[in-house]
Coordinates of C-alpha atoms and ligand atoms in Angstrom, one line a residue:
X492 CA 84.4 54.4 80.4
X493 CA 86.4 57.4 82.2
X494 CA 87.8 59.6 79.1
X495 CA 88.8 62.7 80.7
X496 CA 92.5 64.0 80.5
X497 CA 94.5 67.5 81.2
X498 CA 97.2 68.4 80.0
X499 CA 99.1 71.5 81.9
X500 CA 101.4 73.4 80.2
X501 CA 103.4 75.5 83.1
X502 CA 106.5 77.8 82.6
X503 CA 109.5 75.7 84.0
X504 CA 111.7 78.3 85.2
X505 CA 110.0 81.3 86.9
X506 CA 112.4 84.2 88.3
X507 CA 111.2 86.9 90.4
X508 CA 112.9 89.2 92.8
X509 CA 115.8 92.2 92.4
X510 CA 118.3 91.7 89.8
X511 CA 117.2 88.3 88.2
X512 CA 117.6 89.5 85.0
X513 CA 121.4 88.8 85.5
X514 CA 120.4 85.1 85.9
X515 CA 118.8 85.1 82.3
X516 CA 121.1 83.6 80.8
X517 CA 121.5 80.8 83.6
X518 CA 117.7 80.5 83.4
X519 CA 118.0 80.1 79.4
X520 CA 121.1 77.5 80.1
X521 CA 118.7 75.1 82.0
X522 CA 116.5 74.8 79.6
X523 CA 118.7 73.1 77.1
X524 CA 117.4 74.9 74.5
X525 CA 119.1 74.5 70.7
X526 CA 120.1 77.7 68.4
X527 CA 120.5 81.2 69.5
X528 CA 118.0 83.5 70.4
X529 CA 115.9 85.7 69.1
X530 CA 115.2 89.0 70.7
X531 CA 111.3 90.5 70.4
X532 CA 111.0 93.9 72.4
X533 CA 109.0 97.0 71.8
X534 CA 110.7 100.7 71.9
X535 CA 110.5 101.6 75.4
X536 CA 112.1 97.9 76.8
X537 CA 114.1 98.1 73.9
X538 CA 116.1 101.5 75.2
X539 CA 116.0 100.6 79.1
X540 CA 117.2 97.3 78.9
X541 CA 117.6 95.9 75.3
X542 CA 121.7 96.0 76.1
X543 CA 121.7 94.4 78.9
X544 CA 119.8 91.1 77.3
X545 CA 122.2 91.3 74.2
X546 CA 125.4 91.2 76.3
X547 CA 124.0 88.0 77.3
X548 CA 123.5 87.0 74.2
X549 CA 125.5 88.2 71.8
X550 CA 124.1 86.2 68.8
X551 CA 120.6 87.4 69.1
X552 CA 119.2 89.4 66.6
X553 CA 116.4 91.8 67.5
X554 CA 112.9 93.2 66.0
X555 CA 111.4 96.1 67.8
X556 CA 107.6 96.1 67.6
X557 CA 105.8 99.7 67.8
X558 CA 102.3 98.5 67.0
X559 CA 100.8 94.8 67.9
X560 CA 98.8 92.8 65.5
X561 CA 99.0 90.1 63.3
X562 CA 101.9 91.9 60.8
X563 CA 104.1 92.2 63.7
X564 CA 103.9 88.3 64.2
X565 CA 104.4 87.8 60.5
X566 CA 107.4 90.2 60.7
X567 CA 108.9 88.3 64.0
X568 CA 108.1 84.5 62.6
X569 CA 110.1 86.2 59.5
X570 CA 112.9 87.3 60.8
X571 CA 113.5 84.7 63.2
X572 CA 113.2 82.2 60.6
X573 CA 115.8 84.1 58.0
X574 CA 117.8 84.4 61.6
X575 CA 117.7 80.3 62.1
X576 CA 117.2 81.0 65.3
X577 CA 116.2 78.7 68.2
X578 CA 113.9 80.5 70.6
X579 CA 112.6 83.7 71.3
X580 CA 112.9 86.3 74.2
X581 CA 110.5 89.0 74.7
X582 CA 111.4 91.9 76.6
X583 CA 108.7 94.2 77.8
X584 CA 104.8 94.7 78.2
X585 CA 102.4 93.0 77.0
X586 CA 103.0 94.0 73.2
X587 CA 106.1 92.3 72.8
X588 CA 104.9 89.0 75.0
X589 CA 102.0 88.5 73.1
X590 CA 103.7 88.9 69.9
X591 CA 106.4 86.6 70.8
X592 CA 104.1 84.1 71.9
X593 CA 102.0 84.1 69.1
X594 CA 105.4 83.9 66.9
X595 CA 106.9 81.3 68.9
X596 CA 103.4 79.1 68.3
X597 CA 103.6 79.5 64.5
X598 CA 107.2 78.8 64.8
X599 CA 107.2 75.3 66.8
X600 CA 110.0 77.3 69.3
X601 CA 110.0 78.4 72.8
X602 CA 110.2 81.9 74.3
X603 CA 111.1 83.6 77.7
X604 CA 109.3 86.1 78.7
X605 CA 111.0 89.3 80.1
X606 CA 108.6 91.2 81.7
X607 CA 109.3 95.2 81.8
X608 CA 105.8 96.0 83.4
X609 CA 103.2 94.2 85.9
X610 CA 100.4 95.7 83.8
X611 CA 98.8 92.0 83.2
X612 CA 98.7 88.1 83.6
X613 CA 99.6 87.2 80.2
X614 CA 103.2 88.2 80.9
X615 CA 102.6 84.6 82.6
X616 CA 100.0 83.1 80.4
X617 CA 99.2 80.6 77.6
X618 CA 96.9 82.9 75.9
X619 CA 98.0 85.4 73.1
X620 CA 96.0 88.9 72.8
X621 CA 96.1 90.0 69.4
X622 CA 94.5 93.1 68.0
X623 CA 93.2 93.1 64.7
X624 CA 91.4 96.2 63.5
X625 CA 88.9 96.7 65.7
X626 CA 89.1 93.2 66.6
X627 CA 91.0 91.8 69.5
X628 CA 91.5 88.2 68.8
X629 CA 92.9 85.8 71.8
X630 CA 94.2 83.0 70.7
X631 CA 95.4 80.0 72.4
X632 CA 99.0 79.1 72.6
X633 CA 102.1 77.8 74.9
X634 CA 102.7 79.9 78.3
X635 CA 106.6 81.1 78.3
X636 CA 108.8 78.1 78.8
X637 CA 110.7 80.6 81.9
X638 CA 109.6 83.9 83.2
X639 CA 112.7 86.7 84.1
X640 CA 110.8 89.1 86.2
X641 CA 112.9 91.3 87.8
X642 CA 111.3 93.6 90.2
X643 CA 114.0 96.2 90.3
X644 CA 112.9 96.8 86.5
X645 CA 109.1 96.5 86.7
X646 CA 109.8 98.6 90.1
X647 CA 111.0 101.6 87.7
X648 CA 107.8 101.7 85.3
X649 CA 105.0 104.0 85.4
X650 CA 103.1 103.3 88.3
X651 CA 100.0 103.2 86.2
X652 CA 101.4 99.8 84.7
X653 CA 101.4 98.2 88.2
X654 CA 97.9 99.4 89.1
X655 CA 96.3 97.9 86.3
X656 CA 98.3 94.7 86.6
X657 CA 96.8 94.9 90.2
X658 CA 93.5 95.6 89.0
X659 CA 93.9 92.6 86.5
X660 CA 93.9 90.4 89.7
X661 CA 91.0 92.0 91.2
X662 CA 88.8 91.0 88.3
X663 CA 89.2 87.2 89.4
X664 CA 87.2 87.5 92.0
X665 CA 84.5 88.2 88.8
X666 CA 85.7 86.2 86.5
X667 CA 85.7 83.1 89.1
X668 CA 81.7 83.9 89.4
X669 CA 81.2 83.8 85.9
X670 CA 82.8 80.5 85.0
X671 CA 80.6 78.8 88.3
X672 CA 77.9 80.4 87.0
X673 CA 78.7 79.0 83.5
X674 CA 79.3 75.2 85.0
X675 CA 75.9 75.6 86.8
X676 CA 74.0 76.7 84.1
X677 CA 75.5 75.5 80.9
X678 CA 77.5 72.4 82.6
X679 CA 81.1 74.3 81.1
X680 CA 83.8 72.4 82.5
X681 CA 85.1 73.8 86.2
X682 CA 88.6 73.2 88.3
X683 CA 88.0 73.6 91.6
X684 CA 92.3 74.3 92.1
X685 CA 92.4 76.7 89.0
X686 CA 89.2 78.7 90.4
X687 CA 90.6 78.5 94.1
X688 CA 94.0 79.4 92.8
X689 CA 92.8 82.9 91.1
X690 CA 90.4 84.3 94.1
X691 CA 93.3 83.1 97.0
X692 CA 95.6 84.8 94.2
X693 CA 93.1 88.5 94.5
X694 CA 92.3 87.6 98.4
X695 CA 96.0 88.0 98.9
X696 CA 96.9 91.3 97.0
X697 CA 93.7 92.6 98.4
X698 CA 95.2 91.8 101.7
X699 CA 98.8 92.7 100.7
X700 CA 96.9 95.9 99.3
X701 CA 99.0 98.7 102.1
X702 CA 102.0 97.4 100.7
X703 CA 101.8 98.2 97.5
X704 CA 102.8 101.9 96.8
X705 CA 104.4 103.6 94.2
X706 CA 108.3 103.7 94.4
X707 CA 108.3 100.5 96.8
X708 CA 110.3 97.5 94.6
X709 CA 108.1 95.1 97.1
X710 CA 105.1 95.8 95.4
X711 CA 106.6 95.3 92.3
X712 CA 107.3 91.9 93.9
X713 CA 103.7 91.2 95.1
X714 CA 102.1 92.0 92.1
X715 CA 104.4 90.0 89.9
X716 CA 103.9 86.9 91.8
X717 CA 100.4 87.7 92.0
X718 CA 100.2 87.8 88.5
X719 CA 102.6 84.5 87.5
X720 CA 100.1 83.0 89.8
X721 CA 96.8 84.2 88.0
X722 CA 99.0 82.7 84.9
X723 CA 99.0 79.5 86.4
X724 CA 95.4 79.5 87.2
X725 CA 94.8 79.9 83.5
X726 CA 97.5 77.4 82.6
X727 CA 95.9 74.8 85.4
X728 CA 92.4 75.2 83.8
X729 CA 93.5 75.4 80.3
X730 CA 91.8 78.5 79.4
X731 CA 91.4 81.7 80.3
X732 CA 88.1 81.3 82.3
X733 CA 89.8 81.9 85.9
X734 CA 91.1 85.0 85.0
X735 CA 88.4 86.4 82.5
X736 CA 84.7 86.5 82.9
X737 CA 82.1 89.1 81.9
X738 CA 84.4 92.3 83.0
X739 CA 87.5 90.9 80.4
X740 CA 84.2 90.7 77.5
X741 CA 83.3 94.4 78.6
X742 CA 87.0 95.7 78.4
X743 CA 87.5 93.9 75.2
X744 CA 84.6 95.5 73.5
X745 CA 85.9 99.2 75.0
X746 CA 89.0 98.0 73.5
X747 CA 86.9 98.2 69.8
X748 CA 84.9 101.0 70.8
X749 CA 87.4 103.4 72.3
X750 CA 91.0 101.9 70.9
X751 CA 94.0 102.7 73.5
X752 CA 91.7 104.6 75.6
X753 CA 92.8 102.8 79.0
X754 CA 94.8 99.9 79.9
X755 CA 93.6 96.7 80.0
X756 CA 94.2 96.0 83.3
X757 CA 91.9 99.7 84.5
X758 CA 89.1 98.5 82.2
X759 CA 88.6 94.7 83.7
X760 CA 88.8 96.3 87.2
X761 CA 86.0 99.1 86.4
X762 CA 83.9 96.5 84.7
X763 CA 84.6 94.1 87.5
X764 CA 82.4 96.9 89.8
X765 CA 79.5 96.5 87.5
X766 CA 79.4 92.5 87.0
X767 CA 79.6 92.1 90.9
X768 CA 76.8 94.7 91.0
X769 CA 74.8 92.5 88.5
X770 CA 76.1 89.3 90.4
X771 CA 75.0 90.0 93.6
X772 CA 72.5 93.7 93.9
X773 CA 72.9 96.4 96.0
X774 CA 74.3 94.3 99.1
X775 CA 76.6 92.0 97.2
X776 CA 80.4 93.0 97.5
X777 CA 81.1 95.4 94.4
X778 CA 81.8 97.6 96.8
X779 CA 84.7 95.8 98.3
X780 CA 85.8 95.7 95.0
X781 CA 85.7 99.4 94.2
X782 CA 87.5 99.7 97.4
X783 CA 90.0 97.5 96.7
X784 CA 90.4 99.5 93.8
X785 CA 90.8 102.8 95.1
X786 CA 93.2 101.4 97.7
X787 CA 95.3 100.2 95.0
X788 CA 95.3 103.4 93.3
X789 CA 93.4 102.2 90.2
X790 CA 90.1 103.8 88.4
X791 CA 87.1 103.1 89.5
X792 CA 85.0 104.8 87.0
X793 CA 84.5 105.6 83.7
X794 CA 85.4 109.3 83.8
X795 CA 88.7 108.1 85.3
X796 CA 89.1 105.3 82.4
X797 CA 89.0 108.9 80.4
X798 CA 85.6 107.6 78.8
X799 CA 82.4 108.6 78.7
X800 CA 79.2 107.3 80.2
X801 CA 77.7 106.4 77.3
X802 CA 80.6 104.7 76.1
X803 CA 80.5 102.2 79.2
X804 CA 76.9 101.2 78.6
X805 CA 77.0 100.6 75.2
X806 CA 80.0 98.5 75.9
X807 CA 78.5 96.4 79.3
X808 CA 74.9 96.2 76.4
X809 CA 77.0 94.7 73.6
X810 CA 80.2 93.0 75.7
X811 CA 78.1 89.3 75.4
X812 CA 78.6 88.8 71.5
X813 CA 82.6 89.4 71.7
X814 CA 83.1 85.6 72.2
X815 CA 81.3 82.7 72.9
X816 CA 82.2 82.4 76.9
X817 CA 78.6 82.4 79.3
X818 CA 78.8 85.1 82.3
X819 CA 76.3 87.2 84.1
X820 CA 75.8 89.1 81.0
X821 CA 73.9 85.7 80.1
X822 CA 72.5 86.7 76.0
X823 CA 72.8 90.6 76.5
X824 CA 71.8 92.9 79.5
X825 CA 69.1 95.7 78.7
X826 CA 70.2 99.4 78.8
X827 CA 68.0 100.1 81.8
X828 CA 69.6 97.6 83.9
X829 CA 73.0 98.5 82.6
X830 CA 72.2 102.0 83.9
X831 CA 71.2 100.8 87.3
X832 CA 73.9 98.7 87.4
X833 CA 76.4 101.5 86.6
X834 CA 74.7 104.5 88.5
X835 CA 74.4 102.7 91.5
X836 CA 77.7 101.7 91.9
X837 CA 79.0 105.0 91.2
X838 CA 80.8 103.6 87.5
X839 CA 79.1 106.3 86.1
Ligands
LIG539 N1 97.6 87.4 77.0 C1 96.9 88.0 77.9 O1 96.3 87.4 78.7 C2 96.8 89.5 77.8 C3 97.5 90.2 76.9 N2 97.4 91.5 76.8 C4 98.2 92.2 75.7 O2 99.0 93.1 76.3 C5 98.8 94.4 75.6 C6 98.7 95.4 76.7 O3 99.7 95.2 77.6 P1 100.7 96.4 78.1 O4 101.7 95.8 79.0 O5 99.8 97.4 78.7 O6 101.2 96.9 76.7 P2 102.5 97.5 76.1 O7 103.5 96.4 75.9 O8 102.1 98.3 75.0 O9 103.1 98.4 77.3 C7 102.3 99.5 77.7 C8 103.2 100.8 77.6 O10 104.2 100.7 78.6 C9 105.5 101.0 78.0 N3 106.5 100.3 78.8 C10 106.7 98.9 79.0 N4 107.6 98.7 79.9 C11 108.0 99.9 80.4 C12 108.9 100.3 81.4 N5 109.6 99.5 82.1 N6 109.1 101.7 81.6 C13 108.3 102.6 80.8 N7 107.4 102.2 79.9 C14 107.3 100.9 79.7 C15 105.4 100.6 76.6 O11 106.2 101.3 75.8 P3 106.6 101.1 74.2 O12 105.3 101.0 73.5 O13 107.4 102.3 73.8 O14 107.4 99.9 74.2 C16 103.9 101.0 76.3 O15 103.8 102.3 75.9 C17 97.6 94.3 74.8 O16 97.8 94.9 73.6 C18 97.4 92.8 74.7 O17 97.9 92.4 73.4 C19 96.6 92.2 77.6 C20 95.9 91.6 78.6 C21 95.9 90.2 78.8
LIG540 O1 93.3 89.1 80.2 C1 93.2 87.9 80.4 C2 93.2 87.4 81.8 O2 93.5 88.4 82.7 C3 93.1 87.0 79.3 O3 91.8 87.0 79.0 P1 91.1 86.8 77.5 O4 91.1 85.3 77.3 O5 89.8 87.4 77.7 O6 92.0 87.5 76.5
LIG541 ZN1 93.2 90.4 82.0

C-alpha cells in the first residue's frame, strides 16, 4: 500500500526589493492575522529601524534580545503572552529570527521575519538555531508565515554579513553531496526538486558572483533571493539536509569549540573546501569552491576565520558526533586525513 505523504510548509508572502519594508504592514494585512503584534529585535535592528516597524504598528510591544538561547525564548513566549498578542515580528539577524521562531512554535502563533542582514538561510527557514552552552541545538519549527526583506536595509549592513550569507549558499553544493551520499548508503530519504533547487540556488550566485560587491543594493538583492530560495529547499524537503551537510556539522562544532569566533555563514563555506576535498581528492572541484569564495570576498581559511589550525582539525576529527545526519565524514575522519585534507587545499 502507498503510505508516503509531504507536507510543505512555505512562507506565503515573501517581499524582496528597495523599500518593501513600507509594505509590512500590507504584507501583515493579507495574512488575516488576529491580535496585535509583537515585536522581537536585537540591539543593532532595534536602533536602525525598530521605529519605523512600530509606526506601523503602534500596539506592538517589543523585547530586545542581546544574547540568543533558550532564556531569550522563555523571555519572548513571556512577554508576548502577558502582551496577548497575536503574532510576532522579528527584526534583524539571525538572533532575533531564530528566537522568534522558536517563540512563535511554543506559542501556537505566527511570525514575520524582517530580515536586517543576508548573513544566512534561516532568515527563510523552518529550522530554529538555538545555542545552549556550548551546545547549539536546531530544532524544528514553522518557516516565517511572510518574509519583509528589504534590500535597501540589508544593502547598509556590514559587508561581512552578506559574504557569509553568500558563503551559506556555497555550502549547498556540499551539503547536496552529503544527503546523495546519505540516500545511497543509508537509504535517507532524497527530493530530487529540494536537492536541484539548492545547487541551481549556489550555481546562480556563483554565476551572479561579479555582481555582488560591497555598496551595490543589487547584491543585497541577489543574495536575499538566493537565500529565501535555499529556505525553500529546506522547506521543500522538510529538513535541513539541502542546505546542511558535513561542512554545517564542522561549523557547528567550531561554534562549541571557539564560541563567536566567525560567522556562521564564513565557517560552512571554509569547511565546504575541505568536505569537497574529502568528496572528490585532489581533482574534484574544492577548488572552484575556494574560488568562488574568494570572488565573493569570503574566507577561505582558517587563519582568515581568525582560528587556528589546530582548532580546524580537531573540529573536521570530531564534527560527526554533533548530530545524527550521515556525510562524507561517514563515523569520524582520522587526523592524518584531516591534515591532508586541509593542507592540500590550502584551509590550513
Ligand atoms: N535557522 C538557521 O538555519 C540558522 C540560524 N542561525 C542563527 O543565526 C545566528 C547568527 O546569525 P547572524 O545573522 O549572524 O546573527 P545576529 O543576529 O547576531 O547578527 C550578527 C551581528 O550583526 C548585527 N546586525 C544585524 N543587522 C545589522 C545591520 N543591518 N547593520 C549592522 N549590524 C547588524 C547584530 O547586531 P546586534 O547583536 O547588536 O543586534 C550582530 O552583532 C546564530 O546565532 C543562529 O542562532 C544561523 C545559521 C542558520
Ligand atoms: O544553517 C543551516 C542551513 O544553511 C541550517 O542547518 P542546521 O540544520 O545544521 O542548523
Ligand atoms: Zn547555514
Amino acid at each position: 500500500m502507498f503510505e508516503k505523504t509531504t507536507w510543505i510548509k512555505l512562507p506565503r508572502n515573501v517581499l524582496v526589493g528597495h523599500g518593501v519594508l513600507s509594505h509590512l504592514s500590507a504584507a501583515v494585512e493579507d495574512l488575516s492575522l488576529s491580535g496585535s503584534p509583537f515585536l522581537v529585535t536585537s540591539p543593532t535592528p532595534n536602533d536602525l529601524v525598530g521605529d519605523r516597524v512600530r509606526e506601523e504598528f503602534p500596539d506592538a510591544e517589543t523585547v530586545v534580545i542581546e544574547t540568543a538561547g533558550f532564556n531569550a525564548v522563555e523571555r519572548v513566549v513571556d512577554a508576548a503572552t502577558a502582551a496577548d498578542s497575536g503574532y510576532l515580528i522579528a527584526l534583524g539577524g539571525g538572533k532575533p529570527i531564530d528566537t522568534a521562531k522558536m517563540a512563535s512554535d511554543r506559542l501556537g502563533c505566527g511570525f514575520v521575519s524582517v530580515p536586517t542582514a543576508a548573513s544566512h538561510d534561516g532568515i527563510v527557514s523552518g529550522r530554529s538555531s538555538i545555542p545552549e552552552g556550548d551546545t547549539r541545538h536546531s530544532v524544528a519549527a514553522d518557516p516565517p508565515l511572510a518574509v519583509v526583506a528589504d534590500t535597501e536595509i540589508l544593502a547598509e549592513a556590514p559587508w561581512e554579513l552578506t559574504t557569509a550569507g553568500c558563503a551559506d549558499i556555497i555550502s549547498n553544493y556540499t551539503a547536496v553531496k552529503d544527503w546523495q551520499l546519505a540516500h545511497r548508503l543509508k537509504n535517507v530519504e532524497y527530493s530530487e526538486y529540494a536537492g536541484a533547487l539548492s545547487q541551481m540556488t549556489a550555481e546562480m550566485l556563483v554565476e551572479s558572483s561579479s555582481a555582488i560587491k560591497p555598496g551595490f543594493e543589487e547584491s543585497a538583492w541577489l543574495v536575499a533571493k538566493a537565500l529565501v530560495s535555499s529556505g525553500v529547499a529546506m522547506s521543500i524537503a522538510g529538513s535541513s539536509r539541502p542546505a546542511s551537510g558535513a561542512e554545517h556539522l564542522i561549523s557547528h562544532r567550531l561554534d562549541r569549540l571557539v564560541p563567536g569566533k566567525a560567522l556562521h555563514g564564513h565557517q560552512v563555506g571554509v569547511a565546504a573546501i575541505v568536505t569537497e576535498y574529502l568528496h572528490s581528492g585532489e581533482r574534484g572541484e574544492w577548488a572552484d569552491i575556494r574560488e568562488a569564495l574568494e570572488d565573493l570576498d569570503a574566507p577561505t581559511t582558517a587563519n582568515e576565520l581568525g582560528i587556528d589550525g589546530d582548532t580546524l582539525l580537531e573540529a573536521v576529527t570530531t564534527a560527526h558526533s554533533i548530530r545524527d545526519r550521515h556525510t562524507i565524514l561517514g563515523n569520524g575522519v582520522s587526523e592524518d586525513a584531516a591534515v591532508e585534507a586541509a593542507t592540500f587545499t590550502g584551509v590550513m
